[in-house]
mmCIF file of C-alpha atoms and ligand atoms in Angstrom:
data_model
loop_
_atom_site.group_PDB
_atom_site.id
_atom_site.type_symbol
_atom_site.label_atom_id
_atom_site.label_comp_id
_atom_site.label_asym_id
_atom_site.label_seq_id
_atom_site.Cartn_x
_atom_site.Cartn_y
_atom_site.Cartn_z
ATOM 1 C CA MET A 1 78.998 -101.851 -72.362
ATOM 2 C CA PHE A 2 80.946 -101.243 -69.133
ATOM 3 C CA GLU A 3 80.377 -102.158 -65.513
ATOM 4 C CA LYS A 4 79.407 -99.137 -63.422
ATOM 5 C CA THR A 5 82.529 -99.530 -61.267
ATOM 6 C CA LEU A 6 84.992 -99.606 -64.196
ATOM 7 C CA LEU A 7 86.768 -96.443 -63.019
ATOM 8 C CA ALA A 8 85.949 -96.673 -59.295
ATOM 9 C CA GLY A 9 88.731 -95.352 -57.085
ATOM 10 C CA ARG A 10 90.286 -93.365 -59.932
ATOM 11 C CA ASN A 11 91.040 -89.644 -59.630
ATOM 12 C CA ILE A 12 91.067 -88.036 -63.077
ATOM 13 C CA LEU A 13 92.237 -84.560 -64.053
ATOM 14 C CA ILE A 14 90.775 -83.227 -67.318
ATOM 15 C CA THR A 15 92.141 -80.048 -68.868
ATOM 16 C CA GLY A 16 89.445 -78.219 -70.798
ATOM 17 C CA GLY A 17 86.947 -80.304 -68.840
ATOM 18 C CA GLY A 18 84.277 -77.598 -68.551
ATOM 19 C CA THR A 19 83.057 -77.689 -72.147
ATOM 20 C CA GLY A 20 82.558 -79.857 -75.216
ATOM 21 C CA LEU A 21 84.208 -83.246 -75.371
ATOM 22 C CA GLY A 22 86.089 -82.743 -72.087
ATOM 23 C CA ARG A 23 82.795 -82.169 -70.276
ATOM 24 C CA SER A 24 81.186 -85.222 -71.930
ATOM 25 C CA MET A 25 84.123 -87.449 -70.972
ATOM 26 C CA ALA A 26 84.058 -86.072 -67.420
ATOM 27 C CA LEU A 27 80.375 -86.961 -67.033
ATOM 28 C CA ARG A 28 80.947 -90.458 -68.416
ATOM 29 C CA PHE A 29 83.986 -91.135 -66.198
ATOM 30 C CA ALA A 30 82.017 -89.965 -63.139
ATOM 31 C CA GLU A 31 79.203 -92.331 -64.105
ATOM 32 C CA LEU A 32 81.799 -95.128 -64.158
ATOM 33 C CA GLY A 33 82.914 -94.303 -60.604
ATOM 34 C CA ALA A 34 85.837 -91.877 -61.026
ATOM 35 C CA LYS A 35 86.375 -88.674 -59.059
ATOM 36 C CA LEU A 36 86.988 -85.719 -61.389
ATOM 37 C CA HIS A 37 89.002 -82.522 -61.247
ATOM 38 C CA LEU A 38 88.417 -80.131 -64.150
ATOM 39 C CA ALA A 39 90.719 -77.314 -65.279
ATOM 40 C CA GLY A 40 90.265 -74.450 -67.731
ATOM 41 C CA ARG A 41 90.544 -70.680 -67.912
ATOM 42 C CA ARG A 42 86.884 -69.712 -67.400
ATOM 43 C CA GLU A 43 85.205 -70.470 -64.094
ATOM 44 C CA GLU A 44 81.587 -70.536 -65.288
ATOM 45 C CA PRO A 45 81.751 -73.640 -67.525
ATOM 46 C CA LEU A 46 83.872 -75.466 -64.952
ATOM 47 C CA ARG A 47 81.381 -74.765 -62.177
ATOM 48 C CA GLU A 48 78.464 -75.793 -64.394
ATOM 49 C CA ALA A 49 80.147 -79.070 -65.408
ATOM 50 C CA CYS A 50 80.944 -79.908 -61.764
ATOM 51 C CA ASP A 51 77.327 -79.164 -60.793
ATOM 52 C CA ALA A 52 76.130 -81.492 -63.569
ATOM 53 C CA ILE A 53 78.429 -84.272 -62.355
ATOM 54 C CA ARG A 54 77.301 -83.858 -58.748
ATOM 55 C CA ALA A 55 73.636 -83.723 -59.780
ATOM 56 C CA ALA A 56 74.148 -87.127 -61.415
ATOM 57 C CA GLY A 57 75.633 -88.504 -58.179
ATOM 58 C CA GLY A 58 79.325 -88.085 -59.009
ATOM 59 C CA ALA A 59 82.200 -86.218 -57.374
ATOM 60 C CA ALA A 60 83.941 -83.266 -59.012
ATOM 61 C CA SER A 61 86.031 -80.197 -58.272
ATOM 62 C CA TYR A 62 87.750 -77.612 -60.455
ATOM 63 C CA SER A 63 90.587 -75.094 -60.759
ATOM 64 C CA CYS A 64 90.901 -72.094 -63.040
ATOM 65 C CA CYS A 65 94.202 -72.368 -64.854
ATOM 66 C CA ASP A 66 95.849 -71.349 -68.103
ATOM 67 C CA VAL A 67 97.821 -74.435 -69.142
ATOM 68 C CA ARG A 68 100.344 -72.257 -71.017
ATOM 69 C CA ASP A 69 101.735 -71.151 -67.646
ATOM 70 C CA PHE A 70 103.765 -73.937 -65.978
ATOM 71 C CA ALA A 71 103.685 -72.340 -62.495
ATOM 72 C CA ALA A 72 99.877 -72.109 -62.762
ATOM 73 C CA VAL A 73 99.722 -75.762 -63.846
ATOM 74 C CA GLU A 74 101.813 -76.794 -60.834
ATOM 75 C CA ARG A 75 99.425 -74.902 -58.521
ATOM 76 C CA MET A 76 96.443 -76.456 -60.282
ATOM 77 C CA THR A 77 97.773 -80.014 -59.941
ATOM 78 C CA ALA A 78 98.408 -79.371 -56.222
ATOM 79 C CA GLU A 79 94.777 -78.254 -55.867
ATOM 80 C CA ALA A 80 93.645 -81.290 -57.822
ATOM 81 C CA ASP A 81 95.632 -83.620 -55.549
ATOM 82 C CA ALA A 82 94.221 -81.921 -52.448
ATOM 83 C CA ALA A 83 90.635 -82.070 -53.718
ATOM 84 C CA THR A 84 90.703 -85.712 -54.845
ATOM 85 C CA GLY A 85 93.261 -87.343 -52.565
ATOM 86 C CA GLY A 86 95.769 -87.725 -55.407
ATOM 87 C CA ILE A 87 95.351 -87.557 -59.170
ATOM 88 C CA ASP A 88 96.330 -90.834 -60.874
ATOM 89 C CA THR A 89 95.045 -90.101 -64.379
ATOM 90 C CA LEU A 90 95.494 -87.133 -66.705
ATOM 91 C CA LEU A 91 93.416 -86.333 -69.762
ATOM 92 C CA ASN A 92 95.093 -83.628 -71.846
ATOM 93 C CA ASN A 93 92.088 -82.280 -73.705
ATOM 94 C CA ALA A 94 92.458 -78.472 -73.615
ATOM 95 C CA ALA A 95 93.056 -77.012 -77.055
ATOM 96 C CA GLY A 96 92.928 -73.905 -79.178
ATOM 97 C CA ASN A 97 92.299 -73.787 -82.900
ATOM 98 C CA PHE A 98 90.948 -71.634 -85.736
ATOM 99 C CA ILE A 99 90.844 -71.707 -89.517
ATOM 100 C CA ALA A 100 92.988 -69.161 -91.289
ATOM 101 C CA ARG A 101 95.200 -68.726 -94.291
ATOM 102 C CA THR A 102 98.649 -69.240 -92.849
ATOM 103 C CA GLU A 103 100.218 -66.254 -94.592
ATOM 104 C CA ARG A 104 97.728 -64.046 -92.718
ATOM 105 C CA ILE A 105 98.406 -65.258 -89.170
ATOM 106 C CA SER A 106 100.829 -63.607 -86.744
ATOM 107 C CA PRO A 107 103.581 -65.307 -84.729
ATOM 108 C CA ASN A 108 101.413 -64.617 -81.680
ATOM 109 C CA ALA A 109 98.501 -66.523 -83.218
ATOM 110 C CA PHE A 110 100.816 -69.500 -83.817
ATOM 111 C CA ASN A 111 102.112 -69.238 -80.232
ATOM 112 C CA ALA A 112 98.590 -69.046 -78.787
ATOM 113 C CA VAL A 113 97.616 -72.421 -80.243
ATOM 114 C CA VAL A 114 100.966 -74.179 -79.800
ATOM 115 C CA GLY A 115 101.106 -72.803 -76.243
ATOM 116 C CA ILE A 116 97.750 -74.338 -75.318
ATOM 117 C CA VAL A 117 98.028 -77.617 -77.193
ATOM 118 C CA LEU A 118 101.688 -78.629 -77.066
ATOM 119 C CA HIS A 119 103.151 -76.668 -74.161
ATOM 120 C CA GLY A 120 99.947 -77.116 -72.141
ATOM 121 C CA THR A 121 100.054 -80.885 -72.634
ATOM 122 C CA PHE A 122 103.739 -80.976 -71.745
ATOM 123 C CA HIS A 123 103.180 -78.811 -68.644
ATOM 124 C CA ALA A 124 100.417 -80.969 -67.181
ATOM 125 C CA THR A 125 102.216 -84.203 -68.076
ATOM 126 C CA LEU A 126 105.466 -82.994 -66.517
ATOM 127 C CA ALA A 127 103.832 -81.632 -63.344
ATOM 128 C CA LEU A 128 102.004 -84.891 -62.649
ATOM 129 C CA GLY A 129 104.624 -87.254 -64.074
ATOM 130 C CA ARG A 130 107.278 -85.883 -61.721
ATOM 131 C CA LYS A 131 105.012 -86.468 -58.725
ATOM 132 C CA TRP A 132 104.074 -89.973 -59.844
ATOM 133 C CA ILE A 133 107.701 -90.922 -60.391
ATOM 134 C CA ALA A 134 108.764 -89.484 -57.016
ATOM 135 C CA ALA A 135 105.951 -91.363 -55.250
ATOM 136 C CA GLY A 136 106.546 -94.589 -57.215
ATOM 137 C CA ARG A 137 102.832 -94.803 -57.828
ATOM 138 C CA GLY A 138 102.436 -95.090 -61.625
ATOM 139 C CA GLY A 139 99.904 -93.165 -63.675
ATOM 140 C CA ASN A 140 97.881 -92.915 -66.808
ATOM 141 C CA VAL A 141 97.857 -90.191 -69.472
ATOM 142 C CA LEU A 142 95.467 -89.832 -72.384
ATOM 143 C CA ASN A 143 96.044 -87.094 -74.962
ATOM 144 C CA ILE A 144 93.449 -85.847 -77.432
ATOM 145 C CA VAL A 145 94.960 -85.204 -80.848
ATOM 146 C CA THR A 146 93.342 -85.060 -84.318
ATOM 147 C CA THR A 147 93.336 -87.211 -87.461
ATOM 148 C CA TYR A 148 95.577 -84.680 -89.210
ATOM 149 C CA ALA A 149 98.170 -85.606 -86.558
ATOM 150 C CA SER A 150 97.652 -89.381 -86.552
ATOM 151 C CA SER A 151 97.652 -89.596 -90.364
ATOM 152 C CA GLY A 152 100.980 -87.768 -90.461
ATOM 153 C CA ALA A 153 99.510 -85.571 -93.181
ATOM 154 C CA GLY A 154 98.954 -82.367 -91.216
ATOM 155 C CA SER A 155 96.377 -80.001 -92.668
ATOM 156 C CA GLY A 156 96.313 -76.688 -94.401
ATOM 157 C CA TYR A 157 94.311 -73.827 -92.877
ATOM 158 C CA VAL A 158 94.815 -75.085 -89.283
ATOM 159 C CA LEU A 159 98.616 -74.968 -89.363
ATOM 160 C CA PRO A 160 99.330 -74.079 -85.689
ATOM 161 C CA SER A 161 97.049 -76.884 -84.522
ATOM 162 C CA ALA A 162 98.528 -79.347 -87.029
ATOM 163 C CA CYS A 163 102.049 -78.596 -85.752
ATOM 164 C CA ALA A 164 101.026 -78.707 -82.101
ATOM 165 C CA LYS A 165 98.996 -81.932 -82.310
ATOM 166 C CA ALA A 166 101.844 -83.659 -84.180
ATOM 167 C CA GLY A 167 104.048 -82.649 -81.239
ATOM 168 C CA VAL A 168 101.551 -84.070 -78.753
ATOM 169 C CA LEU A 169 101.597 -87.381 -80.607
ATOM 170 C CA ALA A 170 105.407 -87.404 -80.497
ATOM 171 C CA LEU A 171 105.253 -86.662 -76.766
ATOM 172 C CA THR A 172 102.775 -89.524 -76.273
ATOM 173 C CA ARG A 173 104.912 -92.098 -78.053
ATOM 174 C CA SER A 174 108.247 -90.894 -76.666
ATOM 175 C CA LEU A 175 107.147 -90.941 -73.044
ATOM 176 C CA ALA A 176 105.235 -94.204 -73.464
ATOM 177 C CA VAL A 177 108.644 -95.817 -73.803
ATOM 178 C CA GLU A 178 110.629 -93.627 -71.426
ATOM 179 C CA TRP A 179 108.140 -93.739 -68.551
ATOM 180 C CA ALA A 180 106.949 -97.355 -68.897
ATOM 181 C CA ARG A 181 109.570 -98.276 -66.287
ATOM 182 C CA TYR A 182 107.639 -96.040 -63.843
ATOM 183 C CA HIS A 183 104.341 -97.763 -64.677
ATOM 184 C CA ILE A 184 103.110 -94.630 -66.394
ATOM 185 C CA ARG A 185 101.388 -95.305 -69.689
ATOM 186 C CA LEU A 186 100.395 -92.793 -72.330
ATOM 187 C CA ASN A 187 97.954 -93.112 -75.198
ATOM 188 C CA ALA A 188 96.152 -90.791 -77.574
ATOM 189 C CA ILE A 189 92.807 -90.554 -79.311
ATOM 190 C CA ALA A 190 92.443 -88.921 -82.718
ATOM 191 C CA PRO A 191 88.806 -87.879 -83.104
ATOM 192 C CA GLY A 192 87.179 -86.953 -86.379
ATOM 193 C CA PRO A 193 84.395 -84.372 -86.315
ATOM 194 C CA PHE A 194 82.355 -84.274 -83.091
ATOM 195 C CA PRO A 195 80.025 -81.277 -82.855
ATOM 196 C CA THR A 196 80.956 -78.895 -80.029
ATOM 197 C CA GLU A 197 80.377 -75.167 -79.682
ATOM 198 C CA GLY A 198 84.110 -74.537 -79.321
ATOM 199 C CA ALA A 199 85.126 -76.342 -82.502
ATOM 200 C CA TRP A 200 82.124 -75.515 -84.686
ATOM 201 C CA SER A 201 82.284 -71.770 -83.913
ATOM 202 C CA ARG A 202 85.947 -71.595 -84.894
ATOM 203 C CA LEU A 203 86.274 -74.153 -87.678
ATOM 204 C CA LEU A 204 83.159 -73.888 -89.836
ATOM 205 C CA PRO A 205 83.408 -71.021 -92.305
ATOM 206 C CA SER A 206 79.626 -70.969 -92.852
ATOM 207 C CA GLY A 207 76.421 -72.916 -92.112
ATOM 208 C CA ASP A 208 76.367 -74.769 -95.434
ATOM 209 C CA TRP A 209 79.890 -76.032 -94.792
ATOM 210 C CA GLU A 210 78.557 -78.289 -92.008
ATOM 211 C CA GLN A 211 76.235 -80.097 -94.449
ATOM 212 C CA ARG A 212 79.007 -80.320 -97.009
ATOM 213 C CA TRP A 213 81.306 -81.859 -94.433
ATOM 214 C CA LYS A 214 78.648 -84.395 -93.464
ATOM 215 C CA ASP A 215 77.811 -85.262 -97.096
ATOM 216 C CA HIS A 216 81.481 -85.973 -97.742
ATOM 217 C CA HIS A 217 81.776 -88.236 -94.683
ATOM 218 C CA PRO A 218 81.764 -91.998 -95.474
ATOM 219 C CA MET A 219 79.073 -92.576 -92.802
ATOM 220 C CA LYS A 220 77.256 -89.300 -93.541
ATOM 221 C CA ARG A 221 77.279 -88.353 -89.890
ATOM 222 C CA PHE A 222 79.427 -86.780 -87.193
ATOM 223 C CA GLY A 223 80.634 -88.541 -84.056
ATOM 224 C CA ARG A 224 78.511 -88.836 -80.929
ATOM 225 C CA HIS A 225 80.093 -87.696 -77.683
ATOM 226 C CA GLU A 226 79.315 -90.977 -75.934
ATOM 227 C CA GLU A 227 81.244 -92.865 -78.630
ATOM 228 C CA LEU A 228 84.389 -90.912 -77.810
ATOM 229 C CA ALA A 229 83.792 -91.057 -74.049
ATOM 230 C CA ASN A 230 83.494 -94.853 -74.112
ATOM 231 C CA LEU A 231 86.725 -95.225 -76.076
ATOM 232 C CA ALA A 232 88.475 -92.931 -73.595
ATOM 233 C CA ALA A 233 87.081 -94.944 -70.660
ATOM 234 C CA TYR A 234 88.445 -98.147 -72.200
ATOM 235 C CA LEU A 235 91.900 -96.641 -72.737
ATOM 236 C CA LEU A 236 92.018 -95.468 -69.124
ATOM 237 C CA ALA A 237 90.663 -98.692 -67.625
ATOM 238 C CA PRO A 238 92.937 -101.351 -66.115
ATOM 239 C CA GLN A 239 91.687 -103.797 -68.775
ATOM 240 C CA SER A 240 93.715 -101.915 -71.403
ATOM 241 C CA GLU A 241 96.923 -101.925 -69.338
ATOM 242 C CA TYR A 242 99.018 -103.375 -72.201
ATOM 243 C CA VAL A 243 97.952 -100.638 -74.626
ATOM 244 C CA ASN A 244 100.771 -98.089 -74.428
ATOM 245 C CA GLY A 245 101.945 -95.450 -76.906
ATOM 246 C CA GLU A 246 98.955 -96.086 -79.143
ATOM 247 C CA CYS A 247 96.828 -93.542 -80.963
ATOM 248 C CA VAL A 248 93.291 -94.710 -81.668
ATOM 249 C CA VAL A 249 91.389 -92.998 -84.473
ATOM 250 C CA ILE A 250 87.632 -92.516 -84.008
ATOM 251 C CA ASP A 251 86.323 -90.779 -87.115
ATOM 252 C CA GLY A 252 83.980 -93.176 -88.924
ATOM 253 C CA GLY A 253 86.651 -93.731 -91.578
ATOM 254 C CA GLN A 254 86.767 -90.063 -92.584
ATOM 255 C CA TRP A 255 90.529 -89.616 -92.895
ATOM 256 C CA LEU A 256 90.845 -92.608 -95.230
ATOM 257 C CA ARG A 257 88.762 -90.683 -97.727
ATOM 258 C CA GLY A 258 91.245 -87.815 -97.772
ATOM 259 C CA ALA A 259 93.754 -86.924 -95.079
ATOM 260 C CA GLY A 260 94.123 -83.342 -93.866
ATOM 261 C CA GLU A 261 90.612 -82.538 -92.679
ATOM 262 C CA PHE A 262 90.709 -78.850 -93.595
ATOM 263 C CA ASN A 263 92.622 -79.028 -96.872
ATOM 264 C CA ASN A 264 89.419 -78.636 -98.864
ATOM 265 C CA LEU A 265 89.104 -75.095 -97.526
ATOM 266 C CA ALA A 266 91.268 -74.417 -100.575
ATOM 267 C CA GLU A 267 87.884 -74.173 -102.315
ATOM 268 C CA LEU A 268 86.644 -71.416 -100.010
ATOM 269 C CA PRO A 269 86.195 -68.231 -102.058
ATOM 270 C CA GLU A 270 88.292 -65.161 -101.325
ATOM 271 C CA SER A 271 85.100 -63.262 -100.425
ATOM 272 C CA VAL A 272 84.287 -65.695 -97.578
ATOM 273 C CA TRP A 273 87.820 -65.463 -96.190
ATOM 274 C CA GLN A 274 87.505 -61.704 -96.261
ATOM 275 C CA GLN A 275 84.149 -61.834 -94.438
ATOM 276 C CA LEU A 276 85.641 -64.079 -91.741
ATOM 277 C CA GLU A 277 88.646 -61.801 -91.299
ATOM 278 C CA THR A 278 86.500 -58.673 -91.138
ATOM 279 C CA ALA A 279 84.107 -60.267 -88.616
ATOM 280 C CA ARG A 280 87.023 -61.192 -86.369
ATOM 281 C CA LYS A 281 88.467 -57.686 -86.366
ATOM 282 C CA LYS A 282 85.121 -56.057 -85.354
HETATM 283 C C1 HXC B 301 93.825 -65.558 -87.262
HETATM 284 C C2 HXC B 301 93.669 -65.381 -84.976
HETATM 285 C C3 HXC B 301 92.374 -65.954 -85.002
HETATM 286 C C4 HXC B 301 91.829 -66.312 -86.277
HETATM 287 C C5 HXC B 301 92.871 -65.478 -82.948
HETATM 288 N N1 HXC B 301 93.916 -65.093 -83.692
HETATM 289 N N2 HXC B 301 91.912 -65.983 -83.721
HETATM 290 N N3 HXC B 301 94.381 -65.180 -86.093
HETATM 291 N N4 HXC B 301 92.596 -66.089 -87.354
HETATM 292 N N5 HXC B 301 90.616 -66.848 -86.386
HETATM 293 C C6 HXC B 301 95.137 -64.444 -83.214
HETATM 294 C C7 HXC B 301 94.885 -63.129 -82.518
HETATM 295 O O1 HXC B 301 94.744 -62.060 -83.438
HETATM 296 C C8 HXC B 301 96.142 -62.983 -81.686
HETATM 297 O O2 HXC B 301 97.246 -62.567 -82.462
HETATM 298 C C9 HXC B 301 96.452 -64.427 -81.289
HETATM 299 O O3 HXC B 301 95.747 -65.262 -82.218
HETATM 300 C C10 HXC B 301 95.962 -64.753 -79.895
HETATM 301 O O4 HXC B 301 94.579 -64.457 -79.852
HETATM 302 P P1 HXC B 301 93.847 -64.090 -78.484
HETATM 303 O O5 HXC B 301 92.383 -64.051 -78.759
HETATM 304 O O6 HXC B 301 94.493 -62.907 -77.856
HETATM 305 O O7 HXC B 301 94.310 -65.330 -77.597
HETATM 306 P P2 HXC B 301 93.564 -66.210 -76.591
HETATM 307 O O8 HXC B 301 92.513 -65.432 -75.870
HETATM 308 O O9 HXC B 301 94.592 -66.879 -75.815
HETATM 309 O O10 HXC B 301 92.759 -67.277 -77.529
HETATM 310 C C11 HXC B 301 93.359 -68.428 -78.025
HETATM 311 C C12 HXC B 301 92.630 -68.920 -79.270
HETATM 312 C C13 HXC B 301 91.108 -69.002 -79.084
HETATM 313 C C14 HXC B 301 93.251 -70.255 -79.648
HETATM 314 C C15 HXC B 301 92.921 -67.921 -80.413
HETATM 315 O O11 HXC B 301 90.480 -69.473 -80.264
HETATM 316 C C16 HXC B 301 90.735 -69.895 -77.916
HETATM 317 O O12 HXC B 301 90.701 -69.435 -76.774
HETATM 318 N N6 HXC B 301 90.401 -71.194 -78.182
HETATM 319 C C17 HXC B 301 90.073 -72.169 -77.133
HETATM 320 C C18 HXC B 301 89.018 -73.148 -77.550
HETATM 321 C C19 HXC B 301 89.137 -73.744 -78.915
HETATM 322 O O13 HXC B 301 89.860 -73.235 -79.799
HETATM 323 N N7 HXC B 301 88.384 -74.843 -79.130
HETATM 324 C C20 HXC B 301 88.372 -75.535 -80.405
HETATM 325 C C21 HXC B 301 89.215 -76.749 -80.344
HETATM 326 S S1 HXC B 301 88.752 -77.746 -81.678
HETATM 327 P P3 HXC B 301 97.775 -61.037 -82.470
HETATM 328 O O14 HXC B 301 99.012 -61.061 -83.284
HETATM 329 O O15 HXC B 301 96.666 -60.247 -83.099
HETATM 330 O O16 HXC B 301 98.020 -60.667 -81.031
HETATM 331 C C22 HXC B 301 90.016 -78.615 -82.245
HETATM 332 C C23 HXC B 301 89.538 -79.697 -83.171
HETATM 333 C C24 HXC B 301 90.200 -79.821 -84.470
HETATM 334 O O17 HXC B 301 91.136 -78.434 -81.906
HETATM 335 C C25 HXC B 301 89.591 -80.842 -85.399
HETATM 336 C C26 HXC B 301 88.138 -80.674 -85.667
HETATM 337 C C27 HXC B 301 87.549 -81.684 -86.568
HETATM 338 P P1 NAP B 302 86.200 -76.905 -76.681
HETATM 339 O O1 NAP B 302 84.875 -77.156 -76.045
HETATM 340 O O2 NAP B 302 86.494 -75.553 -77.171
HETATM 341 O O3 NAP B 302 87.318 -77.397 -75.678
HETATM 342 C C1 NAP B 302 88.532 -76.763 -75.465
HETATM 343 C C2 NAP B 302 88.704 -76.590 -73.969
HETATM 344 O O4 NAP B 302 90.050 -76.180 -73.699
HETATM 345 C C3 NAP B 302 87.788 -75.543 -73.363
HETATM 346 O O5 NAP B 302 87.150 -76.068 -72.224
HETATM 347 C C4 NAP B 302 88.724 -74.420 -72.963
HETATM 348 O O6 NAP B 302 88.270 -73.767 -71.783
HETATM 349 C C5 NAP B 302 90.029 -75.176 -72.718
HETATM 350 N N1 NAP B 302 91.185 -74.314 -72.904
HETATM 351 C C6 NAP B 302 91.510 -73.585 -73.998
HETATM 352 N N2 NAP B 302 92.621 -72.882 -73.787
HETATM 353 C C7 NAP B 302 93.027 -73.175 -72.537
HETATM 354 C C8 NAP B 302 94.129 -72.758 -71.735
HETATM 355 N N3 NAP B 302 95.006 -71.887 -72.207
HETATM 356 N N4 NAP B 302 94.234 -73.264 -70.493
HETATM 357 C C9 NAP B 302 93.336 -74.143 -70.015
HETATM 358 N N5 NAP B 302 92.280 -74.573 -70.721
HETATM 359 C C10 NAP B 302 92.123 -74.096 -71.967
HETATM 360 O O7 NAP B 302 86.394 -77.875 -77.947
HETATM 361 P P2 NAP B 302 86.227 -79.461 -78.116
HETATM 362 O O8 NAP B 302 85.737 -79.657 -79.499
HETATM 363 O O9 NAP B 302 85.494 -80.054 -76.985
HETATM 364 O O10 NAP B 302 87.752 -79.944 -78.087
HETATM 365 C C11 NAP B 302 88.246 -80.821 -77.069
HETATM 366 C C12 NAP B 302 89.442 -81.567 -77.588
HETATM 367 O O11 NAP B 302 89.074 -82.400 -78.676
HETATM 368 C C13 NAP B 302 90.562 -80.682 -78.111
HETATM 369 O O12 NAP B 302 91.804 -81.257 -77.784
HETATM 370 C C14 NAP B 302 90.359 -80.703 -79.592
HETATM 371 O O13 NAP B 302 91.536 -80.403 -80.300
HETATM 372 C C15 NAP B 302 89.943 -82.142 -79.751
HETATM 373 N N6 NAP B 302 89.254 -82.435 -80.989
HETATM 374 C C16 NAP B 302 87.982 -82.018 -81.178
HETATM 375 C C17 NAP B 302 87.329 -82.354 -82.344
HETATM 376 C C18 NAP B 302 85.923 -81.952 -82.597
HETATM 377 O O14 NAP B 302 85.406 -82.240 -83.682
HETATM 378 N N7 NAP B 302 85.226 -81.334 -81.664
HETATM 379 C C19 NAP B 302 88.003 -83.098 -83.323
HETATM 380 C C20 NAP B 302 89.322 -83.488 -83.095
HETATM 381 C C21 NAP B 302 89.931 -83.171 -81.924
HETATM 382 P P3 NAP B 302 88.593 -72.217 -71.500
HETATM 383 O O15 NAP B 302 88.352 -71.498 -72.798
HETATM 384 O O16 NAP B 302 87.669 -71.846 -70.402
HETATM 385 O O17 NAP B 302 90.022 -72.186 -71.063
#
């Protein structure tokens, strides 16, 4: 679909790049010629993802960083610049999420998710945006949201994430206008369900729920990582230069069948909620 040099010469920072969709996008961007810098809290997945990129002939480095901490993000972006020669592209992909009945969550649980998703996205965007503006060099930002943000519907049972992702979409569209004069463009992708360990372990209440979710999907299948990675590559490529402030949904038509991906957890029996809550407290 793409020429192998599509992203040649590009230096891309991916938050949450050591696992799941971030890792898959990192591998794809490296294949298309980009140099990668990956950030996350845990070193092991970051090192493994960098090794995988290098083994495939690409270039990658990493920094351990909690995106909730702005000073740590500033240090991380300095490391990323030093390792790559200057980051020109940011993929805000790091996230936190869990299913819970909202009346049972604590303010700290809300803060944990909003801190990662909304503040983390703002921190990385601000740290790099300031540098790009000062250097007059332009830049590219891609934010990963969800269909419960792009639909405007939100979703029950993932309230902190729904609030945070809606904020990320507002950030995307607001800065797309404000920073266009600096040749910085911002877009978002709203993925439907794409199997990853991080999401599946936190968002599926039980094994049979996965099949139920698939059966209810218009295409009867989940997304493939390469489908998302190719869309992301297009949105970061120079060929999509005039796409700015857009949010592209990639969900096989799922949200059109009923917005608010997790609203049907209303059918989850009290006993299953109690099992989940007990398991978490062990
Ligand atoms: C209720 C919960 C909870 C749960 C944690 N908490 N899990 N409350 N139900 N299942 C509460 C804790 O009790 C604590 O509050 C507070 O949240 C912070 O929890 P910690 O474990 O101390 O925080 P931390 O280590 O920072 O972990 C953050 C996290 C965790 C968000 C809770 O899940 C995480 O690290 N996630 C990162 C990866 C991730 O979530 N990936 C999935 C993204 S998928 P108290 O008051 O007790 O201190 C995604 C896709 C959506 O976003 C769409 C899919 C189709
Ligand atoms: P994932 O593998 O759990 O990815 C989340 C990543 O964020 C991890 O690498 C994690 O690494 C990092 N992270 C979490 N908290 C962090 C923090 N405080 N500082 C820095 N990094 C942090 O899950 P995923 O499914 O691939 O999700 C990737 C993105 O896609 C997220 O934005 C998610 O909301 C979005 N999304 C996923 C789906 C899906 O179906 N999978 C659907 C819609 C949207 P550490 O834990 O090591 O920090």
